[in-house]
PDB file of C-alpha atoms in Angstrom:
ATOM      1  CA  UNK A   8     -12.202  84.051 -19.347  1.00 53.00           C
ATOM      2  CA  UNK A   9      -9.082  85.623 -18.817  1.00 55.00           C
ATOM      3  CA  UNK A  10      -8.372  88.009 -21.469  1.00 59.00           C
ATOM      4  CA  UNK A  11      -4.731  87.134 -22.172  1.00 54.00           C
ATOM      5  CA  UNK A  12      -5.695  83.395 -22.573  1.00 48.00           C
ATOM      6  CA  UNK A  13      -8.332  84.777 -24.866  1.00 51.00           C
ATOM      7  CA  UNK A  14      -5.811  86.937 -27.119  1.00 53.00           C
ATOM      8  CA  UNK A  15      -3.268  83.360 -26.861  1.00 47.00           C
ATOM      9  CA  UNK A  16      -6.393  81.466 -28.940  1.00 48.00           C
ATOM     10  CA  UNK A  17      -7.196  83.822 -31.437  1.00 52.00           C
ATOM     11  CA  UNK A  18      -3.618  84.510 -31.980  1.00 54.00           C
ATOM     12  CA  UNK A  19      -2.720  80.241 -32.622  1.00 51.00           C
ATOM     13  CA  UNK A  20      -6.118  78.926 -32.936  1.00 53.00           C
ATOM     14  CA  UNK A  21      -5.201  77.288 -36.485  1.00 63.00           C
ATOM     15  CA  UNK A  22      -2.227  75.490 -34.433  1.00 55.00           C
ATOM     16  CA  UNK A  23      -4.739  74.491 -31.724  1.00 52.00           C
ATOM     17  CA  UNK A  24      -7.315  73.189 -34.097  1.00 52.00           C
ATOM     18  CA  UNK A  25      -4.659  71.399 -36.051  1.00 55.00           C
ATOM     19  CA  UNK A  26      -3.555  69.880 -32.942  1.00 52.00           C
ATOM     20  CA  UNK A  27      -6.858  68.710 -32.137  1.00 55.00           C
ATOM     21  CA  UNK A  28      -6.897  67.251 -35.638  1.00 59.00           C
ATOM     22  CA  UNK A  29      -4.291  65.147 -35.427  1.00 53.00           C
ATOM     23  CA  UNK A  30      -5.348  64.080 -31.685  1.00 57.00           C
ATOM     24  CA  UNK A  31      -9.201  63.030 -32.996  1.00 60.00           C
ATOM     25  CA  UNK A  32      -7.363  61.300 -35.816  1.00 55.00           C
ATOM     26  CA  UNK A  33      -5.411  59.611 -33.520  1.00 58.00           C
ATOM     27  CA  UNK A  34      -8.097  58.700 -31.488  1.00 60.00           C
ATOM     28  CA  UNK A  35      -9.900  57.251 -34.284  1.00 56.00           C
ATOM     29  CA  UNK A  36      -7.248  55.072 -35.974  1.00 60.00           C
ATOM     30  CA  UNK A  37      -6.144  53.771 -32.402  1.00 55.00           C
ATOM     31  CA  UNK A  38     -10.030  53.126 -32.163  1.00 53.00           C
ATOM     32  CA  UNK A  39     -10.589  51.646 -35.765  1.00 54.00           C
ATOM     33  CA  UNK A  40      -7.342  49.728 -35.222  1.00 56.00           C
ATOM     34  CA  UNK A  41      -8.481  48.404 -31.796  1.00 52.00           C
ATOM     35  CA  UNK A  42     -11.631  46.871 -33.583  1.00 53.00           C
ATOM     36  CA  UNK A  43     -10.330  45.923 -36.531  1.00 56.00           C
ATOM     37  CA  UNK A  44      -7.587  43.915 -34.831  1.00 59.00           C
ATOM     38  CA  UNK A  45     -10.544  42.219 -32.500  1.00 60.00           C
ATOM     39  CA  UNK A  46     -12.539  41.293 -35.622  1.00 65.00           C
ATOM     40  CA  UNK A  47      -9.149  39.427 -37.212  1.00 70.00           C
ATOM     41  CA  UNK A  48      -7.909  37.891 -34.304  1.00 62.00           C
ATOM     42  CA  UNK A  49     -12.006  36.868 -33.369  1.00 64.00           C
ATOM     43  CA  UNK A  50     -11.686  35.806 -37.105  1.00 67.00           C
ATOM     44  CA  UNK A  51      -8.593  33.447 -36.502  1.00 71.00           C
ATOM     45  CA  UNK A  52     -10.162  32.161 -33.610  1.00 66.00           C
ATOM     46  CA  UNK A  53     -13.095  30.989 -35.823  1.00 66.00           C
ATOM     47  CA  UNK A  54     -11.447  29.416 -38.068  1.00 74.00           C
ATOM     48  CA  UNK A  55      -8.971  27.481 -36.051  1.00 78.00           C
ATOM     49  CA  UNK A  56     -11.997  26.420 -33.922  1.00 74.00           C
ATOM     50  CA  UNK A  57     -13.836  25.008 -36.885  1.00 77.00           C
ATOM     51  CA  UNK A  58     -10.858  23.516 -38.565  1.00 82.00           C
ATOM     52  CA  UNK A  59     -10.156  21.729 -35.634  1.00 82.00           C
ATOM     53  CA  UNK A  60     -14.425  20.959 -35.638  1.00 82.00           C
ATOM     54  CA  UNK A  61     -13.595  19.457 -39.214  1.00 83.00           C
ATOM     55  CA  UNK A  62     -11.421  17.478 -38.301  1.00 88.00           C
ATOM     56  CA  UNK A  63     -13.215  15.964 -35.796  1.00 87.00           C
ATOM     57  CA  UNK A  64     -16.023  15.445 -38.466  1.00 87.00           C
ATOM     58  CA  UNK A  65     -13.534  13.626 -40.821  1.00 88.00           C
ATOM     59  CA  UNK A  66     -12.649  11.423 -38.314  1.00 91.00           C
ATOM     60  CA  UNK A  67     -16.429  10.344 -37.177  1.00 92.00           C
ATOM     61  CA  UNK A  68     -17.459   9.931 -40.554  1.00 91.00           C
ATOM     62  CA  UNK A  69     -14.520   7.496 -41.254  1.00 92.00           C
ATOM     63  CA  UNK A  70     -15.361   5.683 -38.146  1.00 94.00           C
ATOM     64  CA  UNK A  71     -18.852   5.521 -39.327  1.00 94.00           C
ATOM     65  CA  UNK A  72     -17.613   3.847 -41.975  1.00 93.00           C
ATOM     66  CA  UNK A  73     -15.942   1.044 -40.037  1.00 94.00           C
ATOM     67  CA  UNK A  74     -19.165   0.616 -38.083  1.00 96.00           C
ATOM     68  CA  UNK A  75     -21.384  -0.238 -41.455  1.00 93.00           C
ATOM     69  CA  UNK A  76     -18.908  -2.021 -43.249  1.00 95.00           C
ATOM     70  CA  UNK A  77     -19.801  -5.918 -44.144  1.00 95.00           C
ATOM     71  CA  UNK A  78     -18.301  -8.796 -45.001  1.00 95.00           C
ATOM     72  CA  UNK A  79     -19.596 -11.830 -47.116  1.00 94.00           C
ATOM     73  CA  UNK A  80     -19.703 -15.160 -45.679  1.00 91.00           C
ATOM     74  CA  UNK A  81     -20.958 -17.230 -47.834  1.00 86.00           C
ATOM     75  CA  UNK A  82     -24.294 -18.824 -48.583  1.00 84.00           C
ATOM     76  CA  UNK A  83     -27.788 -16.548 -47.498  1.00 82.00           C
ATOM     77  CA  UNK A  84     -28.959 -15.922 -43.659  1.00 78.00           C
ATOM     78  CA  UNK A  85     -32.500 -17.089 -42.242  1.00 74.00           C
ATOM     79  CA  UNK A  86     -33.953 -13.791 -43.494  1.00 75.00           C
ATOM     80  CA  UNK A  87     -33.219 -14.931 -47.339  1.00 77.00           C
ATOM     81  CA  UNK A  88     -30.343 -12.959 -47.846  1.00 81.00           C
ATOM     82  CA  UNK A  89     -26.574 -12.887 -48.670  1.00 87.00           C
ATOM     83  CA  UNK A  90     -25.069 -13.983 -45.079  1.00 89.00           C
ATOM     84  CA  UNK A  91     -22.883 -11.041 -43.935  1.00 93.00           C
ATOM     85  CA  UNK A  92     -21.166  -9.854 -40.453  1.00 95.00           C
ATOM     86  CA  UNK A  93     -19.569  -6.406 -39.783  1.00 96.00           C
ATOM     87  CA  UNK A  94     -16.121  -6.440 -40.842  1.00 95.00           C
ATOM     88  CA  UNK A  95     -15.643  -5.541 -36.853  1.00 94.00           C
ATOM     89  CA  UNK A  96     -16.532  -9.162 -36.019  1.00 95.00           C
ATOM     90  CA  UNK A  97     -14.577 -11.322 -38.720  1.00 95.00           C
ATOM     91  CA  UNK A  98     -12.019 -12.525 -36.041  1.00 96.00           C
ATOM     92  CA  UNK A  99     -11.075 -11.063 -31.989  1.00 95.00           C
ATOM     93  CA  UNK A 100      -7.886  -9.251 -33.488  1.00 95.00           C
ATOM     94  CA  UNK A 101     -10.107  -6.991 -35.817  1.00 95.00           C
ATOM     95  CA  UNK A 102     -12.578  -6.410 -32.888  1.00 96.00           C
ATOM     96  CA  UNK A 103      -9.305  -5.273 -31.112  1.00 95.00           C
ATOM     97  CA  UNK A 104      -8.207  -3.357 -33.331  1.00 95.00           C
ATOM     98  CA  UNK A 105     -12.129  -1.485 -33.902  1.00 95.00           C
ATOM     99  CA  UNK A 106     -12.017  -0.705 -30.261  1.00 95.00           C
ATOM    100  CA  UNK A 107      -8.811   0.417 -30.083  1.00 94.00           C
ATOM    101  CA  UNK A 108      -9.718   2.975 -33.587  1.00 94.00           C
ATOM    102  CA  UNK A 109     -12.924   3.677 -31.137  1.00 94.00           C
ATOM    103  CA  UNK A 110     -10.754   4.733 -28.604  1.00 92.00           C
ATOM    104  CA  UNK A 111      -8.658   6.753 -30.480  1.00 92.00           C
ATOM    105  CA  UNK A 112     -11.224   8.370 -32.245  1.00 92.00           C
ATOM    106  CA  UNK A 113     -13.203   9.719 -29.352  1.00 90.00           C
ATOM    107  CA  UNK A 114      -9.879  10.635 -27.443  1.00 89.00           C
ATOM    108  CA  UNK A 115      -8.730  12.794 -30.354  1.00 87.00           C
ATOM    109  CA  UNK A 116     -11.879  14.240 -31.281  1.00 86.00           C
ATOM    110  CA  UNK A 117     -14.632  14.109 -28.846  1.00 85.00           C
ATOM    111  CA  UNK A 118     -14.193  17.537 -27.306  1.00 83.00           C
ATOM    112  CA  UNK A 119     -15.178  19.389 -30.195  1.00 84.00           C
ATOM    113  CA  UNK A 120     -18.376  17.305 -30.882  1.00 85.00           C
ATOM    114  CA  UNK A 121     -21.787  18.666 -29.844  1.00 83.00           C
ATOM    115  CA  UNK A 122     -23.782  17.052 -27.034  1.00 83.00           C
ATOM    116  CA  UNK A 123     -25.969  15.467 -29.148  1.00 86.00           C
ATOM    117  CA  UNK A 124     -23.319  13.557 -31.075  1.00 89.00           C
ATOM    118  CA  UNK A 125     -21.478  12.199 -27.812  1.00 90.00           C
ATOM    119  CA  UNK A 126     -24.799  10.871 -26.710  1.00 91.00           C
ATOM    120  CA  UNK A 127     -25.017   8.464 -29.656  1.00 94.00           C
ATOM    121  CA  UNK A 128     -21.445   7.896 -29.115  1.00 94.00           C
ATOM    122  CA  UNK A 129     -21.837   7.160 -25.683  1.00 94.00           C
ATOM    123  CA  UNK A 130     -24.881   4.830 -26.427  1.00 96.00           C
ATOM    124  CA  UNK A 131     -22.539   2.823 -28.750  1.00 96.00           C
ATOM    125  CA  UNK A 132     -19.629   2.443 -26.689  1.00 95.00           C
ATOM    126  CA  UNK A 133     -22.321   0.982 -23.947  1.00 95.00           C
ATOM    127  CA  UNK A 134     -23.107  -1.658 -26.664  1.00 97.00           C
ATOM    128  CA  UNK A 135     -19.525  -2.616 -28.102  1.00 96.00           C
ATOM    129  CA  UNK A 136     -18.435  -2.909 -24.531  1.00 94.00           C
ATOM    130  CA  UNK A 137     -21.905  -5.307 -23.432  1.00 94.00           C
ATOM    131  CA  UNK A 138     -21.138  -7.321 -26.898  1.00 95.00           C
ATOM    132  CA  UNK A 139     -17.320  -7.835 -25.953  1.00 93.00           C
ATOM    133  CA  UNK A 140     -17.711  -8.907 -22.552  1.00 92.00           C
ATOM    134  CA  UNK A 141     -19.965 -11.493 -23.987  1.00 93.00           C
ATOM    135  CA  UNK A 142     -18.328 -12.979 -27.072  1.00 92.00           C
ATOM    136  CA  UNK A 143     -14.922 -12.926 -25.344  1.00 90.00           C
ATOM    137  CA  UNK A 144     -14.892 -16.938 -25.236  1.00 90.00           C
ATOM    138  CA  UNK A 145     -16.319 -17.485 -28.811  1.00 92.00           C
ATOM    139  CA  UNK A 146     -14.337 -18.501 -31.468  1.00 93.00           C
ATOM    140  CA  UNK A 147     -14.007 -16.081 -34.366  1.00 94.00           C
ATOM    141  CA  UNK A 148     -16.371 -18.245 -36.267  1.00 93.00           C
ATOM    142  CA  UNK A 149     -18.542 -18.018 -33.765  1.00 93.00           C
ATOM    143  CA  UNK A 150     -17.792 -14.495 -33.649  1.00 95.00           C
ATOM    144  CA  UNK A 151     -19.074 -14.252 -37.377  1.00 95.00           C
ATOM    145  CA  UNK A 152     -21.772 -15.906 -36.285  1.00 93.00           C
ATOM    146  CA  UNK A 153     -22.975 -13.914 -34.010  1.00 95.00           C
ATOM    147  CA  UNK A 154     -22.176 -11.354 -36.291  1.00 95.00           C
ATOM    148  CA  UNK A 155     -24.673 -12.145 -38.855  1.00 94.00           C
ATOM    149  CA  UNK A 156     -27.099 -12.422 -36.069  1.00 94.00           C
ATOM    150  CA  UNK A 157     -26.528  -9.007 -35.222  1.00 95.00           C
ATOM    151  CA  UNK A 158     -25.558  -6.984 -37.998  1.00 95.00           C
ATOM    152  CA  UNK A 159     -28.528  -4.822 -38.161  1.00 95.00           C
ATOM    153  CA  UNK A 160     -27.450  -3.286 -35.004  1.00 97.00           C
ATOM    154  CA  UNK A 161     -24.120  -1.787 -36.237  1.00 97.00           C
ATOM    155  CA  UNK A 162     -25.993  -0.304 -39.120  1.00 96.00           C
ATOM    156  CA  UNK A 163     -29.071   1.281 -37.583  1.00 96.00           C
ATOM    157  CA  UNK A 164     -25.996   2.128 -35.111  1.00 96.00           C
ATOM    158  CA  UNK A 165     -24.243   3.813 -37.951  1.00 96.00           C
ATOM    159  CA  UNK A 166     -27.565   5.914 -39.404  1.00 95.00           C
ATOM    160  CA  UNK A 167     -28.391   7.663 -36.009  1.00 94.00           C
ATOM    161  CA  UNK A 168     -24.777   8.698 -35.001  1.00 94.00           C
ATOM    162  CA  UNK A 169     -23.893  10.372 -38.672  1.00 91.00           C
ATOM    163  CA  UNK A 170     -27.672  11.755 -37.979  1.00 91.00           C
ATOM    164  CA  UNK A 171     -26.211  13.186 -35.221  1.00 88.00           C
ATOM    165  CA  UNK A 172     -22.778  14.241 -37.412  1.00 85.00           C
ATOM    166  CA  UNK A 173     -25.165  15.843 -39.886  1.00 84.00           C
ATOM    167  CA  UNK A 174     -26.523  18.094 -37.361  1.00 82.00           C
ATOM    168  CA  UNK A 175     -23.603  18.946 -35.414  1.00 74.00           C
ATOM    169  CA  UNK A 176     -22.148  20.177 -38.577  1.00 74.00           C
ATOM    170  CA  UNK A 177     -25.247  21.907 -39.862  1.00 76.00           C
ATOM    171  CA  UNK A 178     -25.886  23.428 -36.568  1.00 72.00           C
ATOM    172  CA  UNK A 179     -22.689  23.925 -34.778  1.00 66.00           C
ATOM    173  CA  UNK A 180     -19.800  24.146 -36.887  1.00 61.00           C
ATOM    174  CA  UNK A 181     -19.356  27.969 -36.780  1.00 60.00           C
ATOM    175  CA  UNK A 182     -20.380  28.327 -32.988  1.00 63.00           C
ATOM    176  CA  UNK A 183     -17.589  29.458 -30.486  1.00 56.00           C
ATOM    177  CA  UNK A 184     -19.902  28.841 -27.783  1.00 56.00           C
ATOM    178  CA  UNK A 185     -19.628  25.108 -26.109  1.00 50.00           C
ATOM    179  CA  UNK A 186     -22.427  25.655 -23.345  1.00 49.00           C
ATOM    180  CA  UNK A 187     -24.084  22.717 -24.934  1.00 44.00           C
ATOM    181  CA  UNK A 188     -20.559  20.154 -24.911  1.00 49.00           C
ATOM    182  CA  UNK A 189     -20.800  20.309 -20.940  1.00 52.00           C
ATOM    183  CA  UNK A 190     -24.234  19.082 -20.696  1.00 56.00           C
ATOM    184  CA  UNK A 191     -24.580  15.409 -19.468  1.00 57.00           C
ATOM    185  CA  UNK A 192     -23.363  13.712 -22.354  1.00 72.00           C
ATOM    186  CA  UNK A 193     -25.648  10.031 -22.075  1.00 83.00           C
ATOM    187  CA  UNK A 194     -28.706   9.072 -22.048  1.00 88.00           C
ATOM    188  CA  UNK A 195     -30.684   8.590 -18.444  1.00 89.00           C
ATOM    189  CA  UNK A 196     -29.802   4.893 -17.603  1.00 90.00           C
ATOM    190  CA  UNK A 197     -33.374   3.427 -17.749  1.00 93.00           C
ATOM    191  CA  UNK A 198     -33.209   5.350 -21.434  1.00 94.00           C
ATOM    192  CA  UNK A 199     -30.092   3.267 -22.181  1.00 94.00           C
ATOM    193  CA  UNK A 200     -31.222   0.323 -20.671  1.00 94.00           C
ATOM    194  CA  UNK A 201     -34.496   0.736 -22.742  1.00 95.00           C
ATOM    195  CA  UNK A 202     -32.811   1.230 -26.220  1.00 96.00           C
ATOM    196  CA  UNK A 203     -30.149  -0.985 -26.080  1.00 96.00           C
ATOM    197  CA  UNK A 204     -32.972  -4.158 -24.894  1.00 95.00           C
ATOM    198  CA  UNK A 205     -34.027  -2.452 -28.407  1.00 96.00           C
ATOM    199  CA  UNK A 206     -31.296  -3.932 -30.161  1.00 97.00           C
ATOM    200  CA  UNK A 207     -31.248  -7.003 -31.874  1.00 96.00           C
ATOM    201  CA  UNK A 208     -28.331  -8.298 -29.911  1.00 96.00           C
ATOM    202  CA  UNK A 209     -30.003  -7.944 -26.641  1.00 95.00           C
ATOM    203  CA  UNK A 210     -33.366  -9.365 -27.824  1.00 95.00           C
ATOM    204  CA  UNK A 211     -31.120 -12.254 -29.141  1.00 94.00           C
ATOM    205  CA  UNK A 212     -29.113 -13.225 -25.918  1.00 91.00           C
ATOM    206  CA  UNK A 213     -30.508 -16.261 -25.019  1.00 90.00           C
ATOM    207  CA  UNK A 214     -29.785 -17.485 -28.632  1.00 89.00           C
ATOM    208  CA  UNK A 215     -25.929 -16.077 -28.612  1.00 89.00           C
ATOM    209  CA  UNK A 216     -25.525 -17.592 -25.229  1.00 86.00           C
ATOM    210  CA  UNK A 217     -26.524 -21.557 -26.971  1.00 83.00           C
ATOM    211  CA  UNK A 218     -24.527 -21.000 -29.570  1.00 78.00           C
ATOM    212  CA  UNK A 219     -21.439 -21.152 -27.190  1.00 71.00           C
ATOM    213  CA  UNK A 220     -23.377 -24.508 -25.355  1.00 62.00           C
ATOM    214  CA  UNK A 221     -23.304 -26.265 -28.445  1.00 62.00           C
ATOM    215  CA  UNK A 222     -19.894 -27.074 -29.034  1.00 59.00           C
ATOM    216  CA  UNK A 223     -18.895 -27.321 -26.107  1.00 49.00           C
TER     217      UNK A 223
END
């Protein structure tokens, strides 16, 4: 090494190494700053992610709600027991007004739900939409009726998709990671086909479809 650059160090080596010092701690608050900003703004991320996830939850569980609701009508059913129909089917205008809460309910909150909960959505929507097409002539006593008839359905409807709630908050709440949410989100259709022939209002549709014969 040349000698002169030699003499230069020893002579200001406590300015060079205090140099150094304040370059390193530079280096290491840019650094520690660096992550520590990542971690809060990864943090903010989180939590706006599962507030909005919360929300979304909120809003299924109060739909839930409107699903298993029931009305009294008076007097006891064939099965023995106080006659009741979902407060969904007490007249057209409240059926209306359930599908248009369905509606809004899956366009404001669907995209934060996990793939298992849309498929139980999905699966529901399938049967609203098979049960409106065919009550659309009955009265709204008849749509009570039918109601009573059916009401099983809505609440066995009800269990599986705040099942489904249950787990997507259990499971998926914290995850920023929506691999799952783009997976085909209903059943195969010969799986739909085979639980919605489950229901009662699809075993029942020969009896629905006389009830509408016998006023007329």
């Amino acid at each position: 090494m040349n000698p002169e650059l030699i003499e230069f160090f020893q002579k200001n080596a406590s300015a060079i190494f205090a140099l150094l010092g304040v370059i390193s701690g530079s280096l290491l608050t840019g650094v520690f700053g660096y992550v520590s900003k990542s971690r809060e703004t990864k943090l903010r991320i989180t939590e706006k992610v599962v507030d909005r996830k919360l929300l979304a939850y909120d809003n299924l569980i109060d739909f839930i709600g409107q699903i298993r609701t029931m009305v009294l009508l008076g007097g006891r059913d064939g099965e023995r027991e106080l006659k009741r129909t979902p407060q969904t089917m007490i007249g057209h205008q409240e059926f209306s007004d359930f599908l248009v809460s369905f509606s809004s309910m899956r366009n404001s909150s669907e995209r934060w739900f996990s793939f298992g909960v849309k498929r139980e959505i999905s699966l529901f929507l399938d049967y609203v939409v098979s049960l409106k097409e065919v009550v659309r002539t009955a009265s709204d006593k008849q749509l009570q009726e039918i109601g009573s008839l059916i009401r099983y359905d809505f609440i066995e409807f009800a269990v599986k998709i705040e099942d489904s709630a249950h787990n997507f908050i259990n499971k998926d709440l914290l995850k920023l990671d929506h691999k799952t949410d783009r997976k085909w989100h209903k059943y195969k259709q010969d799986e739909t086909i085979k639980k919605l022939d489950e229901t009662r209002f699809f075993k029942l549709r020969e009896t629905i479809d006389n009830m509408f014969l016998e006023d007329t």
